[in-house]
XYZ file of N, CA and C in Angstrom:
519
model
N 8.814 -7.865 -9.116
C 9.509 -6.949 -10.055
C 10.668 -7.647 -10.753
N 11.254 -8.643 -10.080
C 12.445 -9.238 -10.679
C 12.160 -9.916 -12.002
N 10.908 -10.368 -12.168
C 10.524 -11.006 -13.459
C 10.657 -10.013 -14.616
N 10.388 -8.739 -14.320
C 10.435 -7.749 -15.379
C 11.784 -7.067 -15.494
N 12.371 -6.775 -14.302
C 13.590 -6.001 -14.321
C 14.858 -6.761 -13.953
N 14.737 -7.974 -13.568
C 15.880 -8.794 -13.205
C 16.260 -8.622 -11.772
N 17.451 -9.147 -11.395
C 17.846 -9.107 -9.976
C 18.126 -7.709 -9.485
N 18.344 -6.736 -10.333
C 18.595 -5.395 -9.895
C 17.374 -4.858 -9.111
N 16.201 -5.376 -9.367
C 15.018 -4.921 -8.689
C 15.095 -5.153 -7.179
N 15.858 -6.185 -6.768
C 15.998 -6.477 -5.315
C 16.884 -5.430 -4.652
N 17.579 -4.627 -5.373
C 18.486 -3.620 -4.762
C 17.873 -2.226 -4.637
N 16.748 -1.985 -5.193
C 16.208 -0.644 -5.212
C 15.817 -0.214 -3.806
N 16.079 1.028 -3.483
C 15.875 1.540 -2.134
C 14.396 1.396 -1.687
N 13.491 1.721 -2.576
C 12.043 1.642 -2.283
C 11.694 0.188 -1.856
N 12.144 -0.745 -2.621
C 11.826 -2.146 -2.380
C 12.558 -2.647 -1.129
N 13.762 -2.260 -0.905
C 14.521 -2.666 0.265
C 13.800 -2.165 1.553
N 13.275 -0.986 1.456
C 12.595 -0.402 2.649
C 11.293 -1.161 2.906
N 10.523 -1.484 1.852
C 9.256 -2.218 2.021
C 9.591 -3.605 2.603
N 10.619 -4.246 2.144
C 11.058 -5.554 2.722
C 11.364 -5.412 4.207
N 12.041 -4.306 4.562
C 12.378 -4.084 5.966
C 11.090 -3.916 6.783
N 10.117 -3.164 6.221
C 8.877 -2.982 6.949
C 8.107 -4.264 7.178
N 7.983 -5.075 6.129
C 7.294 -6.323 6.305
C 7.955 -7.214 7.369
N 9.284 -7.196 7.377
C 9.996 -7.998 8.383
C 9.681 -7.418 9.784
N 9.663 -6.114 9.905
C 9.410 -5.522 11.250
C 8.026 -5.802 11.740
N 7.083 -6.128 10.789
C 5.675 -6.472 11.132
C 5.536 -7.960 11.428
N 6.642 -8.722 11.332
C 6.581 -10.147 11.597
C 6.240 -10.983 10.340
N 6.307 -10.365 9.209
C 6.008 -11.108 7.963
C 7.061 -10.796 6.893
N 8.268 -11.330 7.117
C 9.368 -11.057 6.176
C 9.069 -11.599 4.748
N 9.530 -10.877 3.777
C 9.358 -11.295 2.402
C 10.531 -12.190 2.051
N 10.241 -13.267 1.306
C 11.279 -14.224 0.899
C 11.509 -14.096 -0.591
N 12.461 -13.287 -0.990
C 12.720 -13.059 -2.396
C 13.190 -14.295 -3.176
N 13.669 -15.242 -2.507
C 14.212 -16.420 -3.167
C 13.126 -17.464 -3.376
N 12.886 -18.310 -2.412
C 11.928 -19.344 -2.520
C 12.408 -20.460 -3.481
N 11.605 -21.442 -3.663
C 11.979 -22.596 -4.464
C 12.218 -22.220 -5.918
N 11.413 -21.335 -6.460
C 11.498 -20.967 -7.855
C 12.097 -19.604 -8.068
N 12.618 -18.991 -7.022
C 13.201 -17.665 -7.147
C 12.207 -16.529 -7.073
N 10.953 -16.831 -6.816
C 9.922 -15.803 -6.779
C 9.252 -15.707 -5.406
N 9.897 -16.249 -4.393
C 9.305 -16.175 -3.032
C 8.348 -17.264 -2.745
N 7.746 -17.190 -1.555
C 6.758 -18.159 -1.131
C 5.355 -17.735 -1.575
N 4.356 -18.494 -1.155
C 3.000 -18.141 -1.580
C 2.570 -16.711 -1.154
N 3.007 -16.334 0.089
C 2.674 -14.990 0.509
C 3.313 -13.928 -0.368
N 4.615 -14.111 -0.733
C 5.283 -13.184 -1.610
C 4.571 -13.076 -2.943
N 4.204 -14.232 -3.454
C 3.528 -14.285 -4.783
C 2.174 -13.615 -4.757
N 1.588 -13.473 -3.593
C 0.257 -12.873 -3.511
C 0.336 -11.330 -3.476
N 1.548 -10.821 -3.395
C 1.734 -9.361 -3.322
C 1.976 -8.804 -4.723
N 1.240 -7.792 -5.089
C 1.383 -7.140 -6.381
C 1.594 -5.660 -6.133
N 2.561 -5.067 -6.876
C 2.733 -3.630 -6.771
C 2.258 -3.017 -8.077
N 1.479 -1.972 -7.951
C 1.061 -1.211 -9.104
C 0.987 0.263 -8.703
N 0.786 1.098 -9.640
C 0.619 2.506 -9.445
C -0.825 2.881 -9.661
N -1.313 3.851 -8.868
C -2.624 4.417 -9.060
C -2.659 5.031 -10.430
N -1.655 5.774 -10.748
C -1.569 6.484 -12.020
C -0.841 5.521 -13.011
N -1.306 5.551 -14.252
C -0.721 4.615 -15.246
C 0.433 5.242 -16.032
N 0.987 6.325 -15.521
C 2.125 6.948 -16.243
C 3.459 6.465 -15.754
N 3.512 5.600 -14.743
C 4.730 4.993 -14.288
C 5.797 5.962 -13.824
N 5.438 7.172 -13.534
C 6.399 8.204 -13.084
C 6.894 7.898 -11.679
N 8.143 8.299 -11.436
C 8.710 8.119 -10.089
C 8.618 9.424 -9.318
N 8.268 10.498 -9.979
C 8.100 11.805 -9.293
C 6.749 12.346 -9.674
N 6.117 12.996 -8.688
C 4.777 13.564 -8.951
C 4.910 15.079 -8.937
N 4.564 15.691 -10.001
C 4.581 17.155 -10.100
C 3.169 17.700 -9.995
N 2.161 16.911 -10.412
C 0.780 17.417 -10.385
C -0.095 16.315 -9.694
N -0.384 16.575 -8.442
C -1.237 15.609 -7.678
C -2.636 15.529 -8.180
N -3.136 16.533 -8.842
C -4.493 16.500 -9.389
C -4.626 15.411 -10.437
N -3.524 15.001 -10.997
C -3.655 13.956 -12.044
C -4.232 12.629 -11.521
N -4.127 12.384 -10.205
C -4.633 11.099 -9.645
C -6.116 10.977 -9.798
N -6.849 12.106 -9.880
C -8.268 12.047 -10.005
C -8.752 12.256 -11.420
N -7.818 12.319 -12.396
C -8.185 12.327 -13.793
C -8.814 10.964 -14.094
N -9.810 11.001 -14.990
C -10.550 9.798 -15.322
C -9.656 8.601 -15.712
N -8.650 8.861 -16.510
C -7.813 7.762 -16.978
C -7.077 7.076 -15.832
N -6.687 7.858 -14.802
C -5.928 7.329 -13.683
C -6.844 6.650 -12.676
N -8.004 7.203 -12.465
C -8.999 6.557 -11.617
C -9.400 5.209 -12.239
N -9.630 5.240 -13.537
C -9.992 3.973 -14.231
C -8.863 2.978 -14.140
N -7.619 3.415 -14.208
C -6.492 2.519 -14.078
C -6.453 1.869 -12.730
N -6.599 2.659 -11.686
C -6.639 2.182 -10.324
C -7.759 1.138 -10.134
N -8.941 1.502 -10.571
C -10.114 0.616 -10.355
C -10.032 -0.613 -11.233
N -9.407 -0.524 -12.386
C -9.171 -1.706 -13.193
C -8.372 -2.774 -12.403
N -7.316 -2.287 -11.776
C -6.482 -3.199 -10.956
C -7.266 -3.768 -9.797
N -8.060 -2.974 -9.179
C -8.859 -3.445 -8.030
C -9.823 -4.527 -8.524
N -10.498 -4.242 -9.638
C -11.435 -5.260 -10.204
C -10.770 -6.505 -10.612
N -9.651 -6.433 -11.231
C -8.952 -7.640 -11.695
C -8.268 -8.428 -10.550
N -7.698 -7.717 -9.604
C -6.958 -8.414 -8.556
C -7.791 -8.697 -7.295
N -8.853 -7.970 -7.073
C -9.701 -8.138 -5.936
C -8.903 -8.329 -4.613
N -8.102 -7.315 -4.269
C -7.258 -7.505 -3.101
C -8.017 -7.599 -1.757
N -7.535 -8.415 -0.902
C -8.063 -8.558 0.479
C -7.433 -7.492 1.359
N -6.175 -7.174 1.058
C -5.439 -6.134 1.762
C -4.844 -5.201 0.694
N -5.016 -3.933 0.930
C -4.523 -2.916 -0.031
C -3.686 -1.947 0.808
N -2.401 -1.894 0.543
C -1.462 -1.013 1.251
C -1.075 0.098 0.348
N -1.553 1.304 0.629
C -1.135 2.489 -0.129
C 0.237 2.955 0.439
N 1.158 3.273 -0.434
C 2.427 3.848 -0.033
C 2.500 5.270 -0.555
N 1.935 6.176 0.207
C 1.831 7.562 -0.152
C 0.642 8.164 0.583
N 0.861 9.150 1.378
C -0.191 9.654 2.312
C -1.394 10.231 1.643
N -1.307 10.701 0.408
C -2.494 11.311 -0.224
C -3.420 10.273 -0.844
N -2.966 9.049 -1.080
C -3.758 8.055 -1.760
C -5.069 7.710 -1.022
N -5.008 7.686 0.280
C -6.264 7.405 1.071
C -7.288 8.518 0.845
N -6.843 9.725 0.637
C -7.787 10.805 0.388
C -8.377 10.681 -1.004
N -7.593 10.268 -1.988
C -8.162 10.061 -3.323
C -9.209 8.943 -3.309
N -9.030 7.940 -2.415
C -9.981 6.865 -2.366
C -11.355 7.426 -1.832
N -11.334 8.427 -1.000
C -12.531 9.014 -0.446
C -13.313 9.833 -1.454
N -12.668 10.243 -2.521
C -13.293 11.133 -3.517
C -14.510 10.464 -4.150
N -15.545 11.257 -4.402
C -16.813 10.696 -4.941
C -16.611 9.998 -6.256
N -15.586 10.384 -7.026
C -15.342 9.734 -8.333
C -14.803 8.308 -8.150
N -14.296 8.027 -6.940
C -13.608 6.795 -6.702
C -14.339 5.875 -5.744
N -14.725 6.362 -4.603
C -15.179 5.499 -3.512
C -16.399 4.658 -3.876
N -17.390 5.183 -4.517
C -18.568 4.381 -4.828
C -18.239 3.246 -5.771
N -17.406 3.524 -6.738
C -16.949 2.463 -7.715
C -16.071 1.468 -6.995
N -15.259 1.905 -6.079
C -14.403 1.017 -5.295
C -15.274 0.075 -4.493
N -16.325 0.627 -3.851
C -17.228 -0.203 -3.050
C -18.039 -1.138 -3.905
N -18.293 -0.805 -5.130
C -19.017 -1.775 -6.026
C -18.162 -3.029 -6.214
N -16.850 -2.911 -6.026
C -15.921 -4.038 -6.241
C -15.654 -4.761 -4.885
N -15.358 -4.038 -3.845
C -14.887 -4.610 -2.596
C -15.984 -4.707 -1.521
N -17.164 -4.181 -1.803
C -18.233 -4.230 -0.798
C -18.339 -2.916 -0.003
N -19.324 -2.850 0.821
C -19.558 -1.608 1.584
C -18.486 -1.360 2.611
N -18.401 -0.093 2.995
C -17.456 0.307 4.041
C -17.939 -0.223 5.380
N -17.071 -0.878 6.083
C -17.387 -1.447 7.430
C -16.860 -0.519 8.532
N -15.671 0.006 8.371
C -15.070 0.983 9.301
C -14.540 2.144 8.481
N -14.940 3.349 8.857
C -14.449 4.525 8.131
C -12.963 4.744 8.303
N -12.452 5.679 7.512
C -11.078 6.044 7.562
C -10.699 6.553 8.970
N -9.704 5.903 9.554
C -9.239 6.385 10.851
C -7.737 6.640 10.764
N -7.307 7.644 11.470
C -5.900 8.020 11.458
C -5.285 7.607 12.769
N -4.078 7.047 12.679
C -3.331 6.665 13.878
C -1.937 7.274 13.813
N -1.549 7.891 14.915
C -0.178 8.351 15.094
C 0.335 7.755 16.362
N 1.542 7.269 16.355
C 2.135 6.599 17.531
C 3.063 7.573 18.238
N 3.136 7.466 19.577
C 4.156 8.252 20.282
C 5.552 7.865 19.845
N 6.374 8.826 19.574
C 7.700 8.556 19.045
C 8.598 9.738 19.290
N 9.866 9.489 19.555
C 10.795 10.589 19.856
C 11.171 11.357 18.579
N 11.066 10.745 17.449
C 11.375 11.418 16.182
C 10.099 11.938 15.530
N 10.139 12.181 14.250
C 8.994 12.686 13.536
C 7.876 11.673 13.514
N 6.677 12.095 13.853
C 5.473 11.222 13.794
C 4.779 11.456 12.455
N 4.266 10.363 11.884
C 3.494 10.466 10.686
C 2.162 9.822 10.862
N 1.235 10.217 10.025
C -0.119 9.672 10.103
C -0.195 8.393 9.273
N -0.817 7.404 9.825
C -1.099 6.153 9.138
C -2.584 5.968 9.218
N -3.173 5.542 8.072
C -4.656 5.433 8.018
C -5.055 3.991 7.785
N -6.250 3.699 8.377
C -6.841 2.389 8.202
C -8.305 2.583 7.824
N -8.778 1.746 6.921
C -10.184 1.780 6.505
C -10.562 0.384 6.073
N -11.755 -0.075 6.508
C -12.141 -1.430 6.207
C -13.421 -1.502 5.389
N -13.339 -2.288 4.401
C -14.536 -2.581 3.546
C -14.869 -4.061 3.658
N -16.033 -4.440 3.260
C -16.454 -5.821 3.448
C -15.419 -6.863 3.023
N -14.774 -6.625 1.935
C -13.792 -7.586 1.365
C -12.383 -7.055 1.165
N -12.091 -5.957 1.824
C -10.737 -5.337 1.646
C -10.400 -4.458 2.796
N -9.215 -4.713 3.424
C -8.676 -3.832 4.443
C -7.656 -2.890 3.762
N -7.854 -1.599 3.945
C -6.967 -0.571 3.357
C -6.123 0.012 4.444
N -4.834 0.128 4.160
C -3.896 0.774 5.035
C -3.124 1.786 4.206
N -2.849 2.935 4.785
C -2.100 3.977 4.026
C -0.920 4.438 4.870
N 0.334 4.133 4.343
C 1.501 4.590 4.971
C 2.117 5.764 4.206
N 3.018 6.539 4.817
C 3.758 7.513 4.038
C 4.609 6.829 3.009
N 4.992 7.525 1.962
C 5.792 6.923 0.912
C 7.170 6.500 1.461
N 7.575 5.253 1.183
C 8.825 4.766 1.792
C 10.059 5.524 1.367
N 10.119 6.029 0.133
C 11.325 6.729 -0.293
C 11.101 8.183 -0.579
N 9.913 8.677 -0.457
C 9.679 10.083 -0.772
C 9.237 10.921 0.435
N 9.370 10.401 1.633
C 8.958 11.154 2.804
C 10.147 11.503 3.678
N 10.405 12.789 3.817
C 11.537 13.240 4.588
C 11.284 13.009 6.067
N 12.270 12.412 6.729
C 12.186 12.224 8.170
C 11.523 10.945 8.624
N 11.023 10.139 7.680
C 10.345 8.858 8.024
C 11.382 7.827 8.440
N 11.213 7.261 9.639
C 12.153 6.257 10.088
C 11.506 4.879 10.088
N 12.324 3.873 9.871
C 11.851 2.511 9.940
C 11.375 2.158 11.356
N 11.992 2.766 12.355
C 11.614 2.529 13.737
C 10.171 3.016 13.995
N 9.790 4.095 13.334
C 8.400 4.586 13.517
C 7.442 3.607 12.841
N 7.742 3.154 11.670
C 6.841 2.229 10.967
C 6.726 0.882 11.749
N 7.811 0.508 12.419
C 7.798 -0.732 13.200
C 6.786 -0.600 14.360
N 6.459 0.591 14.776
C 5.474 0.762 15.835
C 4.072 0.276 15.427
N 3.892 0.082 14.139
C 2.571 -0.433 13.652
C 2.569 -1.945 13.523
N 3.534 -2.570 14.145
C 3.645 -4.060 14.038
C 2.404 -4.761 14.567
N 1.815 -4.299 15.634
C 0.629 -4.972 16.161
C -0.498 -5.003 15.141
N -0.805 -3.817 14.612
C -1.909 -3.703 13.614
C -1.594 -4.494 12.344
N -0.359 -4.380 11.840
C -0.028 -5.046 10.588
C 0.117 -6.548 10.772
N 0.648 -6.966 11.900
C 0.743 -8.404 12.173
C -0.651 -9.033 12.140
N -1.590 -8.389 12.789
C -2.955 -8.893 12.868
C -3.598 -8.935 11.451
N -3.461 -7.849 10.714
C -4.048 -7.764 9.352
C -3.432 -8.822 8.447
N -2.086 -8.922 8.452
C -1.398 -9.858 7.523
C -1.635 -11.344 7.957
N -1.684 -11.572 9.216
C -1.977 -12.925 9.670
C -3.378 -13.354 9.307
N -4.315 -12.429 9.442
C -5.726 -12.732 9.031
C -5.822 -12.972 7.492
N -5.054 -12.228 6.779
C -4.959 -12.406 5.306
C -4.452 -13.756 4.941
N -3.419 -14.222 5.668
C -2.741 -15.494 5.383
C -3.644 -16.723 5.660
N -4.704 -16.515 6.450
C -5.584 -17.647 6.794
C -6.340 -18.170 5.594
């Protein structure tokens, strides 16, 4: 993001929280690096929105299944061919299951290997659902939104360190 928005991008709450999560999973992000854009792992991470309206607030969740937004999402999947896809927003995994999306998604990433599974960890605070789904060429993980979920703690997200460390280490190979 800093290429587009400058150094202020490193200060945004959403980005700071994601950096904290990656560190808690044993894969800290290196915003500096030799060229100021991080290391090879950092450079392999791309952030995009499912919806192409770039909004920071969602008033109409039905918009995500509108043809233009589904096409936007699938365009990015086709172009980037991600090995790991991390959704930041609990509803996104459900949109992926929609018949308008899933078959086209599988045309790009291959057949589903493991269906959508929900994991909740024991925790003294508020527990949230985290989802995992595996396709032949893409592991999908869905977390609650880092800045839009009331009661979400970094300590809870850290409980997924074992799963995320395994997925991210496999990706780095």
